[in-house]
Short mmCIF file of C-alpha atoms and ligand atoms in Angstrom, two decimals:
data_model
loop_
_atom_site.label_atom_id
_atom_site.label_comp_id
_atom_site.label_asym_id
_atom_site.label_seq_id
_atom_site.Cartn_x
_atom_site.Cartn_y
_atom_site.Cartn_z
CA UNK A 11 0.07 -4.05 14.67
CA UNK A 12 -0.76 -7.78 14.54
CA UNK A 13 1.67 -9.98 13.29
CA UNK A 14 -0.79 -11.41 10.38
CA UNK A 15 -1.96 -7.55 9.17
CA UNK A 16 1.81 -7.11 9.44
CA UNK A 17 2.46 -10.08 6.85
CA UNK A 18 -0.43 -9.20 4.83
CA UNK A 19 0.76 -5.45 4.30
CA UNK A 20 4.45 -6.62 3.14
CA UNK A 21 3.02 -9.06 0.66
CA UNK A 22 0.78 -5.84 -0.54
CA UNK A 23 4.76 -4.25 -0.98
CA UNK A 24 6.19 -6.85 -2.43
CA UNK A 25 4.03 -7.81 -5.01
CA UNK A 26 3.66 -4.68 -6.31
CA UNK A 27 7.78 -4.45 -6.72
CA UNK A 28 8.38 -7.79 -8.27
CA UNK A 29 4.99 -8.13 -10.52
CA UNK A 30 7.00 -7.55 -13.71
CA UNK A 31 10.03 -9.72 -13.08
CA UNK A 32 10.80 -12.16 -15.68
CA UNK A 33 14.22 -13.74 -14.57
CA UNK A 34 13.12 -16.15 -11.82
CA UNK A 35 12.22 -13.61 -9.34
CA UNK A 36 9.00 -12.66 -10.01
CA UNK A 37 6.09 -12.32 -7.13
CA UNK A 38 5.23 -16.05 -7.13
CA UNK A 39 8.91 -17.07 -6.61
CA UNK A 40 8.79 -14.60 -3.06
CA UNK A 41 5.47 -16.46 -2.46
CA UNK A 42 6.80 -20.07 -2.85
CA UNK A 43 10.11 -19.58 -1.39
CA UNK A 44 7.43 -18.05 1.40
CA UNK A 45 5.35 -21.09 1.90
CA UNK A 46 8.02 -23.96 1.56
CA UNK A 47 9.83 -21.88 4.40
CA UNK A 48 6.91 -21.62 6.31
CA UNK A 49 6.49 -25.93 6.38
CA UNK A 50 9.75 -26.09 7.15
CA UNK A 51 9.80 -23.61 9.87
CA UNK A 52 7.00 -25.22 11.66
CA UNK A 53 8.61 -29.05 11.29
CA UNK A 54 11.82 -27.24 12.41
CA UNK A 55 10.41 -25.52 15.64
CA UNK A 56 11.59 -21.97 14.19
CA UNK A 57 10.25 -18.58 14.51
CA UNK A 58 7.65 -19.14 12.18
CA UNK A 59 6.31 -14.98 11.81
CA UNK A 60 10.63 -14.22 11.31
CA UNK A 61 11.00 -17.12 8.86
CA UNK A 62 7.92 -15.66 7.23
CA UNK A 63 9.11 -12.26 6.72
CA UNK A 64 13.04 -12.93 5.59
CA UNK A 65 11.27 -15.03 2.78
CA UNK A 66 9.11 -12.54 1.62
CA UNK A 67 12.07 -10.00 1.99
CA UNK A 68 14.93 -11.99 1.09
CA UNK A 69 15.67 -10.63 -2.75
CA UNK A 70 14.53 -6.69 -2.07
CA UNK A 71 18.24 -6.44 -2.49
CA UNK A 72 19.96 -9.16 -4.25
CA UNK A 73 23.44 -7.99 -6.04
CA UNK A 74 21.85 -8.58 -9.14
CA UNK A 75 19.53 -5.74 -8.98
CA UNK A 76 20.59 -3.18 -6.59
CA UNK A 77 24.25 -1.53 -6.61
CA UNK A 78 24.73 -1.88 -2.94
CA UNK A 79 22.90 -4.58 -1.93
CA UNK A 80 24.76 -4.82 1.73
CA UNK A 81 23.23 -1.50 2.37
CA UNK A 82 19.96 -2.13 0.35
CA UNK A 83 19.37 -4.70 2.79
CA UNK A 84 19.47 -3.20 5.86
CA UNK A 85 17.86 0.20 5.03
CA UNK A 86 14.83 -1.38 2.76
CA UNK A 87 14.32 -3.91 5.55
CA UNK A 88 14.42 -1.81 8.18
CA UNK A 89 12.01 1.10 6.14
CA UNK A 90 9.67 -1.09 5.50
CA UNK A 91 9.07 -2.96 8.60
CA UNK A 92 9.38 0.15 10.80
CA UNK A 93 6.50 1.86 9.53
CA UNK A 94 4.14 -1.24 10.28
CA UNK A 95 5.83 -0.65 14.02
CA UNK A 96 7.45 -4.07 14.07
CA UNK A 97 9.88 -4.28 16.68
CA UNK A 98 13.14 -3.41 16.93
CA UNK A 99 14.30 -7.50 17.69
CA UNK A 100 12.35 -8.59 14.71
CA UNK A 101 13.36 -6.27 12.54
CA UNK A 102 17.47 -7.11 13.39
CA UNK A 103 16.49 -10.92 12.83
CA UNK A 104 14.95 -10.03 9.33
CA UNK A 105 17.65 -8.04 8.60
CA UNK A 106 20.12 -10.86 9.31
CA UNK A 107 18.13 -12.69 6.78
CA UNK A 108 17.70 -10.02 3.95
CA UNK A 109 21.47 -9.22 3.76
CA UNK A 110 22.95 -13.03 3.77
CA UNK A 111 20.86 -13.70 0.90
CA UNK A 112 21.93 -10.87 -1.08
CA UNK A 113 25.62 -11.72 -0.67
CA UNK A 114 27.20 -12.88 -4.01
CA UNK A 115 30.31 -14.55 -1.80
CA UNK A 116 29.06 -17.80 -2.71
CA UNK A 117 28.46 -20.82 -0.68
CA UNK A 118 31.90 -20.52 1.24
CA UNK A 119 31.15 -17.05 2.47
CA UNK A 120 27.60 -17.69 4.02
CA UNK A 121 27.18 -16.14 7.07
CA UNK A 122 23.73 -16.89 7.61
CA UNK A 123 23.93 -17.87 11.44
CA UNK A 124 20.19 -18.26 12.77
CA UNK A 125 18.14 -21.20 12.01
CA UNK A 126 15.09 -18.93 10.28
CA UNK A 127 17.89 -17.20 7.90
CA UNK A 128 18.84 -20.62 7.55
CA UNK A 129 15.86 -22.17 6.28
CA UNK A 130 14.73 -19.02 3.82
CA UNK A 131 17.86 -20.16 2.23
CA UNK A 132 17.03 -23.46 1.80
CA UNK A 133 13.55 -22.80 0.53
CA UNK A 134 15.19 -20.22 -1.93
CA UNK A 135 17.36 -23.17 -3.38
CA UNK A 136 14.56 -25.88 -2.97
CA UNK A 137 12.42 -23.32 -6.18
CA UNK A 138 15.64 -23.52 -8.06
CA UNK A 139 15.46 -27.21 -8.24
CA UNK A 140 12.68 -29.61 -9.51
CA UNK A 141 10.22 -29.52 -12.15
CA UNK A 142 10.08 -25.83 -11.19
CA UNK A 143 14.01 -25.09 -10.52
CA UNK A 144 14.22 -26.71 -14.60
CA UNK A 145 11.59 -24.01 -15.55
CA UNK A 146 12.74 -21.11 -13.78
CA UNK A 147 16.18 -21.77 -15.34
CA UNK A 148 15.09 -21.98 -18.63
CA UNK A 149 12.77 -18.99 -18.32
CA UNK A 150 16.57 -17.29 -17.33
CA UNK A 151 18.28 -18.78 -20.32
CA UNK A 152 16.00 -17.61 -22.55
CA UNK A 153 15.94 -13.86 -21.15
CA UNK A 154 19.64 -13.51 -21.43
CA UNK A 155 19.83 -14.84 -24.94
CA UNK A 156 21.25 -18.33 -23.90
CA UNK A 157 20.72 -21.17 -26.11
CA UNK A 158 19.13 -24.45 -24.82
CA UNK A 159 21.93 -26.67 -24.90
CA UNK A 160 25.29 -26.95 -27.16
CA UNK A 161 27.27 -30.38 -27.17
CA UNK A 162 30.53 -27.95 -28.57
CA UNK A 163 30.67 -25.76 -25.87
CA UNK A 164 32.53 -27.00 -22.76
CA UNK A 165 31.40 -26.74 -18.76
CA UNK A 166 31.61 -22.79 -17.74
CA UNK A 167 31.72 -21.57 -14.16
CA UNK A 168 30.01 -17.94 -14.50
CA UNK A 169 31.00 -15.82 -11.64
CA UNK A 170 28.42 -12.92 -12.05
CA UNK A 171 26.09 -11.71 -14.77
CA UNK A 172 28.59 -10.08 -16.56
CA UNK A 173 30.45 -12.78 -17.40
CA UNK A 174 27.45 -14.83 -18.29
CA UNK A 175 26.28 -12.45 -20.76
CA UNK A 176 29.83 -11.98 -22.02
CA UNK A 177 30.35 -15.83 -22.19
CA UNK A 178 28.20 -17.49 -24.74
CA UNK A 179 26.65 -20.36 -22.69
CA UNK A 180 23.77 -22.91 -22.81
CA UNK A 181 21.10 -23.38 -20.37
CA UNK A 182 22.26 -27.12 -19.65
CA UNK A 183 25.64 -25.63 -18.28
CA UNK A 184 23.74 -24.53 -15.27
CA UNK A 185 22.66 -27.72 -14.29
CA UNK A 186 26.07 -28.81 -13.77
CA UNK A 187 27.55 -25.57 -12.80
CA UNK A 188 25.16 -24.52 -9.90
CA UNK A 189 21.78 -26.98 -9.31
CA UNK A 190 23.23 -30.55 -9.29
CA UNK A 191 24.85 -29.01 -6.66
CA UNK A 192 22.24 -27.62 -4.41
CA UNK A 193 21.06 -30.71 -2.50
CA UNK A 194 24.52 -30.94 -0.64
CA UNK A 195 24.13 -27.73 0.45
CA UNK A 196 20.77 -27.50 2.24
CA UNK A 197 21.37 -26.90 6.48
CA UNK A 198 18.20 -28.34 7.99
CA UNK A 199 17.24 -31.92 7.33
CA UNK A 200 13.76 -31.17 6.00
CA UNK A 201 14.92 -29.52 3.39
CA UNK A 202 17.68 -32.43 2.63
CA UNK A 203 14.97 -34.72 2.67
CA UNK A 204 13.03 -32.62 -0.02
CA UNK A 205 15.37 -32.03 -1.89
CA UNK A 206 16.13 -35.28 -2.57
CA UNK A 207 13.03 -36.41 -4.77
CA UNK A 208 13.82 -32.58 -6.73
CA UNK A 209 17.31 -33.62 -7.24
CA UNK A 210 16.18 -37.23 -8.80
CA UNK A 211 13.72 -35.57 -10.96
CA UNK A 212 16.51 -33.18 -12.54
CA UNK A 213 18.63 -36.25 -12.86
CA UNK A 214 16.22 -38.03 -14.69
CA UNK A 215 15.31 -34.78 -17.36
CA UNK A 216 18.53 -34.63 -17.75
CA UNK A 217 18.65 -38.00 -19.05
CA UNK A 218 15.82 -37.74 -21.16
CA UNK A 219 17.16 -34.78 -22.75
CA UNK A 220 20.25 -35.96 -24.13
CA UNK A 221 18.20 -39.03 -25.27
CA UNK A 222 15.90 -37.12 -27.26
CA UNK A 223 19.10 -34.75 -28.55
CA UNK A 224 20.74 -38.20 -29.68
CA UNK A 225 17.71 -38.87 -31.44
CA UNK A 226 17.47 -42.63 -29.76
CA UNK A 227 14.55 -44.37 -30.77
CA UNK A 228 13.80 -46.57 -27.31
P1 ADP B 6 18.43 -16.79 -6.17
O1 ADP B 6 17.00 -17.27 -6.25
O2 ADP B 6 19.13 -17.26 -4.95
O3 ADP B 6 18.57 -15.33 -6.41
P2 ADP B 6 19.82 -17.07 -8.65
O4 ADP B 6 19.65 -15.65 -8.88
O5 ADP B 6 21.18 -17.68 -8.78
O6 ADP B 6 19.22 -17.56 -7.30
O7 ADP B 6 18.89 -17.81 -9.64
C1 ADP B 6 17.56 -17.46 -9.89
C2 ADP B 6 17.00 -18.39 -10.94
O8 ADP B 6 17.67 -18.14 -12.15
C3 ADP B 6 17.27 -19.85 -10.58
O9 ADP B 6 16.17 -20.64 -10.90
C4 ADP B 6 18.46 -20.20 -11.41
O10 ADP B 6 18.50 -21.53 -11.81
C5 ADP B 6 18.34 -19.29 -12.60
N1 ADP B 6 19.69 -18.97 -13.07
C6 ADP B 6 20.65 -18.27 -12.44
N2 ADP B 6 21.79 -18.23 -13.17
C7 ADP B 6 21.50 -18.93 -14.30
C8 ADP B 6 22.22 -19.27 -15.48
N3 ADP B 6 23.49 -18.91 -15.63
N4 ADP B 6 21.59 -20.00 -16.43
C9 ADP B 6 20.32 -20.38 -16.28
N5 ADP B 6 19.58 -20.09 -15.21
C10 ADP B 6 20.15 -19.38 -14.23
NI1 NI B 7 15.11 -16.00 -4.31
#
């Protein structure tokens, strides 16, 4: 099968399953995280058709939504791309992808060891920052009953889920707990370089924010 009917046949997939996701991961989060890896790919001289697929694949089984998502990841990779005949090689580099970015180690357990895998990561944390990374975070507040923002509650590291639905938190927590971090923690230098104006433009909203919450005139 061509590599382009290939592509065009997971997206078919994939839409359908993430159409009705309202936490950040809906269908047009696979499909940015899918063209942002795709420029970087291409300035990066990577395997542009592997980068491709591990983006469009890369949260079929995140530990938020599947129980076993080391084994999700290999068997709904490898199901999926075996019946469109992809080869075996491809489908072990996708696979690589798919499972390091469903591990919930955290940044000191990333495994993620070839360039492509490398860059879907990056583009996953690129749509979690910016003008986008601020919506997408609200959007995830506001589905787990977080409040925007509350000066008496102190800075909260949430571990999982669990704890951030047991916690009571604020949206602006996250900002400091996970995305004012992400720009130190891109691998290729096109994505350091983008995520540098993203960064700026979350440092500035923040700003603005607490401004307006003060209720300052100027
Ligand atoms: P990934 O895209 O790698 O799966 P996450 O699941 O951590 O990343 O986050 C998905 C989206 O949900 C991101 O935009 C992120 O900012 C947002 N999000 C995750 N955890 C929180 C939280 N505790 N509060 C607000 N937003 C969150
Ligand atoms: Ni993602």
């Amino acid at each position: 099968m061509e590599e382009n009917t290939v592509i065009n046949q997971v997206v078919e997939q994939i839409k359908a399953q993430f159409k009705d996701d309202s936490s950040g991961h809906d269908w047009f989060h696979i499909d940015r995280v899918r063209r942002t890896a795709k420029k970087i790919a291409t300035i990066e001289q990577a395997d542009v058709y592997v980068t491709e697929l591990g983006a469009l694949l890369h949260d079929i089984a995140d530990h938020k939504f599947v129980e076993n998502p080391d084994e999700a990841a290999l068997t709904s990779t490898a199901q999926i791309l075996s019946a469109l005949n992809v080869p075996q090689k491809t489908i072990e580099a996708v696979q690589h992808i798919v499972l390091n970015c469903s591990f919930k180690g955290g940044v000191e357990a990333n495994k993620m060891k070839s360039l492509e895998g490398k860059i879907v990561q990056d583009a996953d944390k690129l749509d979690a920052i910016g003008a986008i990374g601020i919506a997408r975070t609200f959007a995830f507040g506001g589905k787990f009953g977080a409040i925007l923002f509350d000066p008496n509650i102190g800075p909260m590291d949430h571990k999982d889920l669990a704890s951030y639905q047991k916690n009571r938190s604020h949206t602006i927590n996250h900002f400091h707990e996970k995305l004012l971090k992400l720009k130190d923690l891109m691998h290729t230098k096109t994505a350091q370089k983008m995520a540098l104006k993203r960064h700026q433009f979350m440092e500035d909203y923040l700003i603005e924010f607490h401004h307006e919450w003060n209720a300052e005139i100027n």
